[in-house]
XYZ file of C-alpha atoms in Angstrom:
601
model
C 39.690 96.988 174.713
C 41.940 96.704 171.702
C 44.494 94.989 173.864
C 41.946 92.378 175.033
C 40.762 91.849 171.486
C 44.326 91.392 170.328
C 44.858 88.878 173.142
C 41.745 86.895 172.143
C 42.829 86.834 168.495
C 46.259 85.636 169.557
C 44.785 82.810 171.633
C 42.484 81.812 168.759
C 45.431 81.752 166.399
C 47.452 79.587 168.738
C 44.488 77.219 169.114
C 44.188 76.977 165.319
C 47.914 76.221 165.005
C 47.579 73.517 167.668
C 44.630 71.893 165.874
C 46.493 71.922 162.544
C 49.567 70.392 164.236
C 47.483 67.605 165.760
C 45.866 66.842 162.400
C 49.224 66.841 160.670
C 50.634 64.557 163.352
C 47.749 62.116 162.955
C 48.226 62.125 159.196
C 51.968 61.521 159.617
C 51.332 58.616 161.986
C 48.775 57.163 159.573
C 51.198 57.449 156.656
C 53.951 55.846 158.706
C 51.647 52.990 159.616
C 50.864 52.454 155.970
C 54.547 52.616 155.165
C 55.523 49.624 157.277
C 55.494 46.770 154.750
C 54.429 43.723 156.720
C 53.258 44.937 160.120
C 50.432 42.532 161.043
C 48.758 44.967 163.450
C 47.832 47.234 160.555
C 45.437 44.638 159.201
C 47.413 44.166 155.963
C 46.867 40.668 154.639
C 49.983 38.660 153.831
C 48.227 37.533 150.672
C 48.575 41.080 149.334
C 51.537 42.976 147.988
C 53.227 46.136 149.200
C 54.991 48.713 147.051
C 58.046 50.672 148.071
C 57.546 53.594 145.713
C 60.474 54.522 143.467
C 58.800 57.168 141.327
C 61.349 58.286 138.765
C 60.132 61.876 139.168
C 60.824 61.844 142.913
C 63.980 61.275 144.924
C 65.127 57.712 144.186
C 65.427 55.273 147.062
C 69.089 54.263 147.004
C 70.246 50.669 147.176
C 71.388 50.919 150.783
C 68.014 52.241 151.969
C 66.257 49.579 149.909
C 68.291 46.816 151.548
C 67.572 48.248 154.997
C 63.858 48.242 154.266
C 64.103 44.671 153.002
C 65.897 43.592 156.186
C 63.372 45.425 158.345
C 60.387 43.839 156.630
C 62.023 40.432 157.029
C 62.311 40.996 160.766
C 58.720 42.188 160.941
C 57.448 39.208 158.980
C 59.220 36.888 161.429
C 57.499 38.324 164.508
C 55.044 36.129 166.329
C 51.540 37.250 165.536
C 48.518 37.238 167.841
C 46.353 34.134 168.222
C 43.478 35.918 166.502
C 45.663 36.867 163.551
C 46.970 33.315 163.215
C 43.440 31.915 163.367
C 42.212 34.336 160.720
C 45.210 33.627 158.498
C 44.644 29.881 158.902
C 40.988 30.219 157.942
C 41.917 32.309 154.906
C 44.489 29.713 153.832
C 42.010 26.879 154.241
C 39.487 28.738 152.114
C 42.168 29.436 149.517
C 43.114 25.745 149.557
C 39.531 24.797 148.774
C 39.507 27.123 145.779
C 42.979 26.390 144.429
C 41.828 23.416 142.370
C 40.240 25.858 139.927
C 43.256 28.133 139.564
C 45.365 28.212 136.438
C 48.808 29.261 137.622
C 50.411 28.684 134.220
C 49.682 32.243 133.101
C 50.430 33.716 136.500
C 46.811 34.488 137.405
C 46.183 34.252 141.118
C 42.600 35.447 141.170
C 43.721 39.024 140.563
C 41.444 41.632 139.018
C 41.862 45.315 138.268
C 44.643 47.511 136.957
C 47.509 49.107 138.826
C 47.445 52.854 139.043
C 50.850 53.239 140.602
C 53.627 55.302 139.150
C 56.608 53.860 137.348
C 59.501 52.535 139.350
C 57.827 51.084 142.384
C 59.002 48.248 144.565
C 56.218 45.767 145.138
C 55.655 42.816 147.427
C 53.918 39.517 148.238
C 51.676 37.866 145.644
C 51.303 40.959 143.483
C 47.698 41.691 144.328
C 45.856 44.384 146.291
C 45.105 48.085 146.044
C 47.219 51.064 145.048
C 47.162 54.478 146.682
C 47.932 56.315 143.485
C 51.709 56.155 143.410
C 52.638 59.246 145.363
C 56.312 58.794 144.594
C 57.415 59.109 148.217
C 60.473 56.902 148.841
C 59.904 54.123 151.318
C 56.121 54.150 151.359
C 54.275 50.855 151.249
C 51.603 50.255 148.639
C 49.645 47.366 147.198
C 48.936 46.464 143.605
C 46.742 44.128 141.561
C 49.549 43.398 139.102
C 51.281 40.000 139.186
C 54.878 40.259 137.967
C 56.215 36.815 138.802
C 55.325 33.553 140.477
C 57.375 30.876 142.209
C 57.026 27.186 142.922
C 57.457 27.815 146.663
C 54.597 26.394 148.708
C 54.091 28.990 151.412
C 54.038 27.385 154.848
C 55.256 23.949 153.784
C 57.568 21.777 155.889
C 60.552 20.013 154.288
C 62.988 17.402 155.570
C 66.128 18.604 153.738
C 68.052 21.861 154.373
C 68.585 22.451 150.634
C 65.351 23.891 149.244
C 64.943 24.196 145.475
C 62.369 26.362 143.728
C 61.719 28.066 140.407
C 60.804 31.647 139.533
C 58.355 32.286 136.677
C 58.379 35.759 135.087
C 54.900 36.516 133.787
C 55.197 39.722 131.734
C 57.195 39.280 128.535
C 57.266 43.039 127.954
C 59.499 43.495 131.008
C 63.249 42.839 131.053
C 64.689 41.186 134.146
C 67.493 43.361 135.514
C 68.208 41.448 138.693
C 66.947 38.653 140.947
C 67.752 38.794 144.665
C 66.881 36.036 147.123
C 67.029 36.589 150.883
C 66.848 33.805 153.472
C 66.022 35.043 156.962
C 66.961 38.575 155.953
C 70.341 37.657 154.459
C 71.107 38.086 150.770
C 72.013 34.825 149.026
C 74.935 35.796 146.786
C 74.918 32.574 144.810
C 71.247 31.848 144.247
C 70.760 29.580 141.242
C 67.638 27.626 142.036
C 67.984 26.589 145.675
C 68.775 27.924 149.143
C 69.929 26.466 152.464
C 67.384 26.573 155.280
C 67.902 26.832 159.021
C 66.186 24.521 161.473
C 62.598 25.628 162.132
C 60.874 28.535 160.420
C 62.555 30.337 157.509
C 61.601 33.514 155.712
C 62.355 33.466 151.967
C 62.107 36.797 150.162
C 62.335 36.820 146.374
C 62.993 40.259 144.889
C 63.096 41.036 141.163
C 63.970 44.274 139.397
C 62.369 44.765 135.971
C 62.927 47.340 133.253
C 59.776 48.581 131.546
C 59.561 49.332 127.803
C 59.751 53.082 128.592
C 63.082 52.589 130.378
C 61.782 53.017 133.913
C 62.244 50.350 136.579
C 60.015 48.460 138.963
C 61.109 46.287 141.900
C 58.863 43.528 143.164
C 59.287 41.176 146.090
C 57.382 38.256 147.585
C 57.781 36.748 151.034
C 57.211 33.108 151.965
C 57.582 30.927 155.050
C 59.143 27.484 154.757
C 59.819 25.200 157.719
C 62.792 22.842 157.895
C 62.293 19.771 160.078
C 64.816 16.985 159.562
C 62.218 14.535 160.864
C 59.539 15.732 158.457
C 59.643 12.448 156.533
C 58.233 10.728 159.592
C 55.404 13.215 159.998
C 51.939 11.841 159.181
C 50.924 12.621 155.626
C 47.625 14.239 154.792
C 45.147 11.381 154.414
C 43.431 10.841 151.104
C 39.687 11.278 150.965
C 39.299 8.031 149.053
C 41.048 4.674 149.069
C 42.933 3.405 145.976
C 40.119 0.889 145.385
C 37.595 3.656 144.897
C 39.200 5.099 141.768
C 41.938 4.074 139.315
C 44.297 6.299 137.318
C 45.605 5.153 133.941
C 48.480 7.228 132.510
C 51.402 7.058 130.119
C 53.643 8.750 132.689
C 56.315 6.574 134.275
C 57.365 7.656 137.738
C 61.079 8.549 137.823
C 61.520 8.571 134.049
C 64.093 10.822 132.360
C 63.307 12.669 129.128
C 65.466 14.871 126.901
C 62.753 17.216 125.572
C 61.233 20.081 127.544
C 57.831 19.712 125.870
C 56.039 16.838 127.526
C 52.965 15.044 126.118
C 51.078 12.431 128.106
C 47.684 10.879 128.642
C 45.730 10.353 131.860
C 42.258 9.118 132.707
C 40.497 8.134 135.917
C 37.592 5.746 136.553
C 35.920 4.338 139.592
C 34.920 0.713 140.169
C 31.662 1.183 138.263
C 33.495 2.453 135.178
C 32.463 6.086 135.618
C 35.042 8.519 134.191
C 36.295 11.600 136.044
C 38.024 14.713 134.782
C 41.741 14.649 135.630
C 43.580 17.868 136.509
C 47.333 17.708 135.820
C 49.721 20.093 137.570
C 53.435 20.317 136.690
C 55.579 22.120 139.267
C 52.551 23.996 140.580
C 51.244 25.058 137.164
C 48.049 23.550 135.828
C 48.379 21.826 132.440
C 45.552 22.335 129.983
C 44.365 19.151 128.340
C 44.655 19.111 124.555
C 41.589 16.971 124.028
C 39.947 14.247 126.034
C 42.632 12.511 128.043
C 45.648 14.014 126.223
C 47.820 16.675 127.884
C 50.665 18.922 126.728
C 52.973 20.654 129.207
C 56.525 21.899 129.719
C 59.135 20.624 132.128
C 61.451 22.781 134.196
C 65.194 22.117 134.671
C 66.016 18.677 136.038
C 63.501 17.427 138.604
C 59.787 17.922 137.997
C 56.753 17.035 140.070
C 53.606 16.005 138.200
C 50.456 15.820 140.276
C 47.188 14.337 139.072
C 44.070 15.405 140.915
C 40.465 14.220 140.653
C 37.620 16.048 142.387
C 34.850 13.664 143.430
C 32.399 16.182 144.832
C 31.341 16.903 148.401
C 34.909 17.932 149.237
C 36.386 14.552 148.322
C 39.395 14.189 146.057
C 42.091 11.766 144.946
C 45.715 12.611 144.085
C 48.728 10.855 142.547
C 52.314 12.180 142.467
C 54.958 11.414 139.830
C 58.541 12.611 139.351
C 59.944 13.264 135.878
C 63.511 14.306 135.131
C 64.248 16.593 132.208
C 67.895 16.323 131.126
C 68.708 17.663 127.643
C 71.173 15.678 125.578
C 74.719 16.763 126.406
C 77.126 17.444 123.559
C 80.688 18.781 123.583
C 79.191 22.161 122.647
C 76.650 22.213 125.507
C 78.743 20.637 128.260
C 79.464 22.845 131.307
C 82.937 24.312 131.807
C 84.826 23.651 135.034
C 87.879 25.440 136.464
C 89.559 24.674 139.804
C 92.903 25.047 141.549
C 93.436 21.295 141.692
C 95.121 19.002 139.187
C 95.254 15.245 138.903
C 98.485 13.870 140.379
C 99.066 16.923 142.552
C 101.252 16.569 145.678
C 100.386 18.643 148.779
C 102.718 19.121 151.708
C 99.910 20.587 153.812
C 97.158 18.539 155.420
C 94.574 21.236 154.678
C 93.826 22.637 151.255
C 91.312 25.224 150.039
C 89.694 24.008 146.823
C 88.318 26.840 144.673
C 85.751 25.850 142.053
C 84.442 28.060 139.263
C 81.941 26.573 136.822
C 79.628 27.844 134.110
C 77.173 26.425 131.609
C 77.870 26.539 127.885
C 76.239 29.982 127.673
C 78.546 31.414 130.320
C 76.035 31.473 133.193
C 77.647 30.770 136.549
C 76.995 27.400 138.185
C 76.719 27.999 141.930
C 77.196 25.772 144.964
C 73.711 24.251 144.815
C 74.649 22.583 141.522
C 78.160 21.589 142.580
C 79.005 18.248 144.184
C 82.423 17.715 145.764
C 83.526 14.510 147.466
C 86.760 13.731 149.262
C 87.599 10.039 149.553
C 83.941 9.220 148.943
C 82.548 11.662 151.519
C 80.404 14.555 150.296
C 81.640 18.009 151.332
C 79.609 21.146 151.900
C 81.032 24.410 150.644
C 82.932 26.483 153.178
C 82.689 29.856 151.434
C 80.945 31.319 148.410
C 82.525 34.392 146.849
C 80.969 35.746 143.684
C 81.468 33.081 141.032
C 83.950 31.078 143.119
C 82.843 28.402 145.584
C 85.436 27.149 148.058
C 85.744 23.841 149.910
C 88.105 22.926 152.735
C 89.871 19.619 152.140
C 91.221 17.690 155.135
C 93.723 15.401 153.445
C 94.966 12.103 154.858
C 98.576 10.920 154.400
C 99.034 9.220 151.066
C 96.597 9.331 148.149
C 93.319 11.249 148.306
C 90.566 11.146 145.683
C 88.680 14.372 145.014
C 85.638 14.324 142.710
C 84.085 17.555 141.461
C 80.821 17.556 139.530
C 79.176 20.680 138.065
C 75.632 20.476 136.760
C 73.782 23.201 134.892
C 70.129 24.089 135.402
C 69.055 21.673 132.682
C 70.916 18.719 134.196
C 73.912 18.622 131.855
C 77.041 17.954 133.851
C 80.787 17.649 133.807
C 82.781 15.625 136.317
C 86.492 15.561 137.060
C 88.428 13.221 139.359
C 91.751 14.301 140.858
C 94.196 12.186 142.823
C 96.060 14.267 145.419
C 98.916 12.904 147.486
C 99.545 14.376 150.925
C 103.254 14.071 151.747
C 104.124 15.834 155.034
C 107.399 17.786 154.743
C 110.327 17.801 157.102
C 109.906 20.086 160.092
C 110.706 23.795 159.580
C 111.263 23.385 155.854
C 109.445 25.879 153.552
C 106.901 24.313 151.192
C 107.018 27.268 148.812
C 106.851 31.047 148.518
C 104.083 33.611 148.162
C 104.092 37.309 147.318
C 102.336 39.901 149.495
C 101.776 43.627 148.946
C 99.807 46.251 150.923
C 98.211 49.073 148.929
C 96.220 52.255 149.543
C 95.952 53.607 146.013
C 92.340 54.625 146.600
C 93.725 57.336 148.917
C 96.402 58.294 146.411
C 99.089 56.715 148.613
C 100.131 53.959 146.225
C 101.842 50.859 147.610
C 102.630 50.913 151.327
C 104.510 47.585 151.358
C 105.943 46.515 148.048
C 105.459 42.972 146.809
C 108.012 40.601 148.242
C 108.552 36.868 148.490
C 107.574 35.237 151.764
C 108.436 31.590 152.604
C 105.442 29.511 153.724
C 105.214 26.395 155.874
C 102.766 23.523 156.079
C 99.460 24.180 157.849
C 100.243 27.793 158.796
C 97.368 30.264 158.084
C 98.017 33.443 156.112
C 97.253 35.623 159.149
C 100.626 34.694 160.703
C 102.598 35.755 157.621
C 100.633 38.983 157.286
C 101.102 40.067 160.917
C 104.820 39.310 160.691
C 105.084 41.359 157.494
C 103.422 44.398 159.094
C 105.650 44.278 162.157
C 108.823 43.868 160.103
C 107.891 46.987 158.106
C 107.145 49.128 161.143
C 103.360 49.195 160.969
C 100.989 48.920 163.876
C 97.495 47.564 163.433
C 94.198 46.738 165.080
C 92.302 43.639 164.113
C 89.165 41.626 164.584
C 89.502 38.045 165.776
C 92.934 36.568 166.416
C 95.696 35.146 164.255
C 94.379 31.712 165.256
C 90.734 32.396 164.402
C 88.720 34.957 162.452
C 91.533 37.457 161.798
C 90.798 40.535 159.691
C 92.529 43.912 159.482
C 90.641 46.860 160.988
C 93.231 49.642 160.884
C 96.800 50.083 159.698
C 98.731 52.542 161.861
C 101.983 54.508 161.593
C 102.758 58.160 162.266
C 101.971 60.202 159.139
C 100.806 57.181 157.162
C 97.908 59.131 155.606
C 99.286 62.661 155.805
C 99.649 62.891 152.018
C 96.248 61.315 151.214
C 94.481 62.525 148.093
C 91.542 60.527 146.760
C 91.709 60.400 142.939
C 89.123 62.779 141.450
C 87.779 60.104 139.112
C 87.192 57.763 142.062
C 85.668 60.530 144.166
C 83.222 61.327 141.361
C 82.272 57.671 141.032
C 81.615 57.408 144.782
C 79.393 60.486 144.559
C 77.414 58.862 141.728
C 77.144 55.673 143.781
C 75.606 57.666 146.633
C 77.929 56.351 149.341
C 77.962 58.530 152.451
C 81.134 60.386 153.408
C 81.754 59.848 157.119
C 84.251 62.633 157.694
C 86.461 60.287 159.734
C 90.079 60.983 158.765
C 93.308 60.361 160.652
C 96.776 61.174 159.370
C 98.248 58.364 161.464
C 95.778 55.601 160.643
C 93.849 54.029 157.756
C 90.875 51.972 158.859
C 87.354 50.743 158.306
C 84.638 53.400 158.058
C 87.197 56.132 157.484
C 86.260 58.560 154.700
C 83.137 56.628 153.567
C 80.581 54.167 154.900
C 82.042 51.486 152.601
C 85.711 51.674 153.545
C 87.940 48.928 154.906
C 90.714 46.471 154.106
C 90.259 43.516 151.728
C 92.592 40.913 150.280
C 92.738 39.028 146.993
C 94.550 35.830 146.080
C 95.601 35.466 142.460
C 92.992 38.065 141.496
C 90.080 36.568 143.462
C 88.693 38.328 146.524
C 87.567 36.124 149.408
C 84.870 36.853 151.964
C 86.473 34.775 154.705
C 89.104 35.721 157.253
C 92.845 35.598 156.728
C 92.960 32.731 159.224
C 90.843 30.566 156.957
C 93.168 31.110 154.000
C 96.063 28.649 153.817
C 98.440 29.807 151.072
C 100.003 27.553 148.491
C 103.223 27.944 146.570
C 103.093 30.770 144.020
C 100.084 32.640 145.424
C 100.040 36.405 144.825
C 98.250 38.246 147.636
C 97.217 41.905 147.506
C 95.881 43.590 150.660
C 94.073 46.717 149.454
C 92.088 49.564 150.970
C 88.617 50.160 149.574
C 86.344 53.166 149.881
C 83.321 51.527 148.254
C 82.690 48.031 149.614
C 85.234 46.650 147.165
C 83.656 48.162 144.046
C 86.669 50.425 143.500
C 89.185 47.556 143.620
C 87.212 44.785 141.894
C 86.048 42.919 144.992
C 82.393 43.879 145.359
C 81.052 40.420 144.479
C 82.791 38.937 147.516
C 81.323 41.324 150.093
C 77.555 41.043 149.644
C 77.424 44.407 151.414
C 74.405 46.614 150.844
C 75.771 50.095 150.241
C 75.329 52.660 147.487
C 73.131 52.442 144.435
C 75.569 50.728 142.046
C 75.650 46.940 142.177
C 78.832 46.352 140.203
C 82.557 47.124 140.230
C 84.040 50.395 139.051
C 87.505 49.079 139.693
C 90.775 50.653 138.789
C 94.482 50.636 139.611
C 94.454 53.856 141.596
């Protein structure tokens, strides 16, 4: 009897354990569903925001995991949704469009109400509105909040006819300090964002992520996701028809379309009347922000960087409206003290013996802020060039020179429209066959492993139109090194591994560097080989990089054509370039530190 009773109790206990396991599994699945930031099947509106919790009292989500989540949510947001979801979203957008006339975006209000109850240090998404689940502090969970941290001038869902898409970011809480702004286009981090991005044909996902520091020292990350369509034939698409004809109502304003002003504060007047003389209230919107009228028909607003769009809108009732668009340029007066600064590896009167030349441009405004490719204009013999590579603060252009004189014009413009322009005349004089056009110096180093210099710096003769990859491969072979590579010497060459018996037998990572890698949170892979030094050995961020005259490039050795006097260092990194000063050129998401901790190891 006791045995049967014991058996029954055992079965009941097992049943209870099974029930608890099922409940726990359902709760885990539910939490995982809530954790996926933009999954449309969960019924999460795209008009709401999602928080990736970074509670300072919990385990912090490292930078690598954060980037992976960002990439994942970008892929999810790009999935095709069901017809029902699209129809619902379209209806919601149409309703929002009907109500938008009454919004005042100038102070960042987007019809939000309520307070956020989330813990400090969260990552947040979309338009900064929604609900919060209390801020559990679990890394990677998705939450929603009513707080609006920033706004942009991006018009979600719009179609544009140009690949270069400019927009502004408006930070709405003056108590927060901006620590970093990250812009992703189709899941890829834009290293040189300074007001515009380049779109691909068709649909594009633009993710704007901002990290803020709160007054108490904690951090919060916020991101918003938009869709913008690029159609080169968009100019020929039919425009949205006006609800009234120009004869029905007349706008009188002091604004002159296309005018240029030198003051950011902008005062103007505007009034609208119909044919009977009846006056209508005019709503003025500058760059998406509604301007409050001072009194009567007088308005006072603020312009943003160079090009501004001023829209006048009149609501006529019964869903009818009239609109007028104006463009105003704000360009502050340029003085010698406020003029941008321009540096490049090109001089007027220069003679090149190679038909191809890599032009490196580095520009900054008078306050030292980098001027990126979107505000650089380079022409060669009157033809506009697009940048070939962007590496940190350096933007590179490939020049295909013609025999004789070539005219290169470089213009750098800051965010306010101030500019500097330089014109260089470059003569291409082909050399005699098999005659060196100069010399460069190359060294190969593995100081990060405590191995010092593997190939000491030596002079190498160079010839016209020969890529660096040829010289580098020859140098390795002459010094008895084997290697594996990606690409070929003719195209896309990069060094994967450097091989020689016993090459890494005496390896010893400097303790100071090892400690810094631990702080950074980079993963140790455990891959070590005494006869080889290669990518992904030792850490997740290891590999070979090269610098030219102190600048690291993010393009292959085949794309680099050396010039006389170049000093090239090929160095092994354990931390995506952070340990050797080349992190800005990689754009690699790895570790929690977003800056160099370089040294001569």
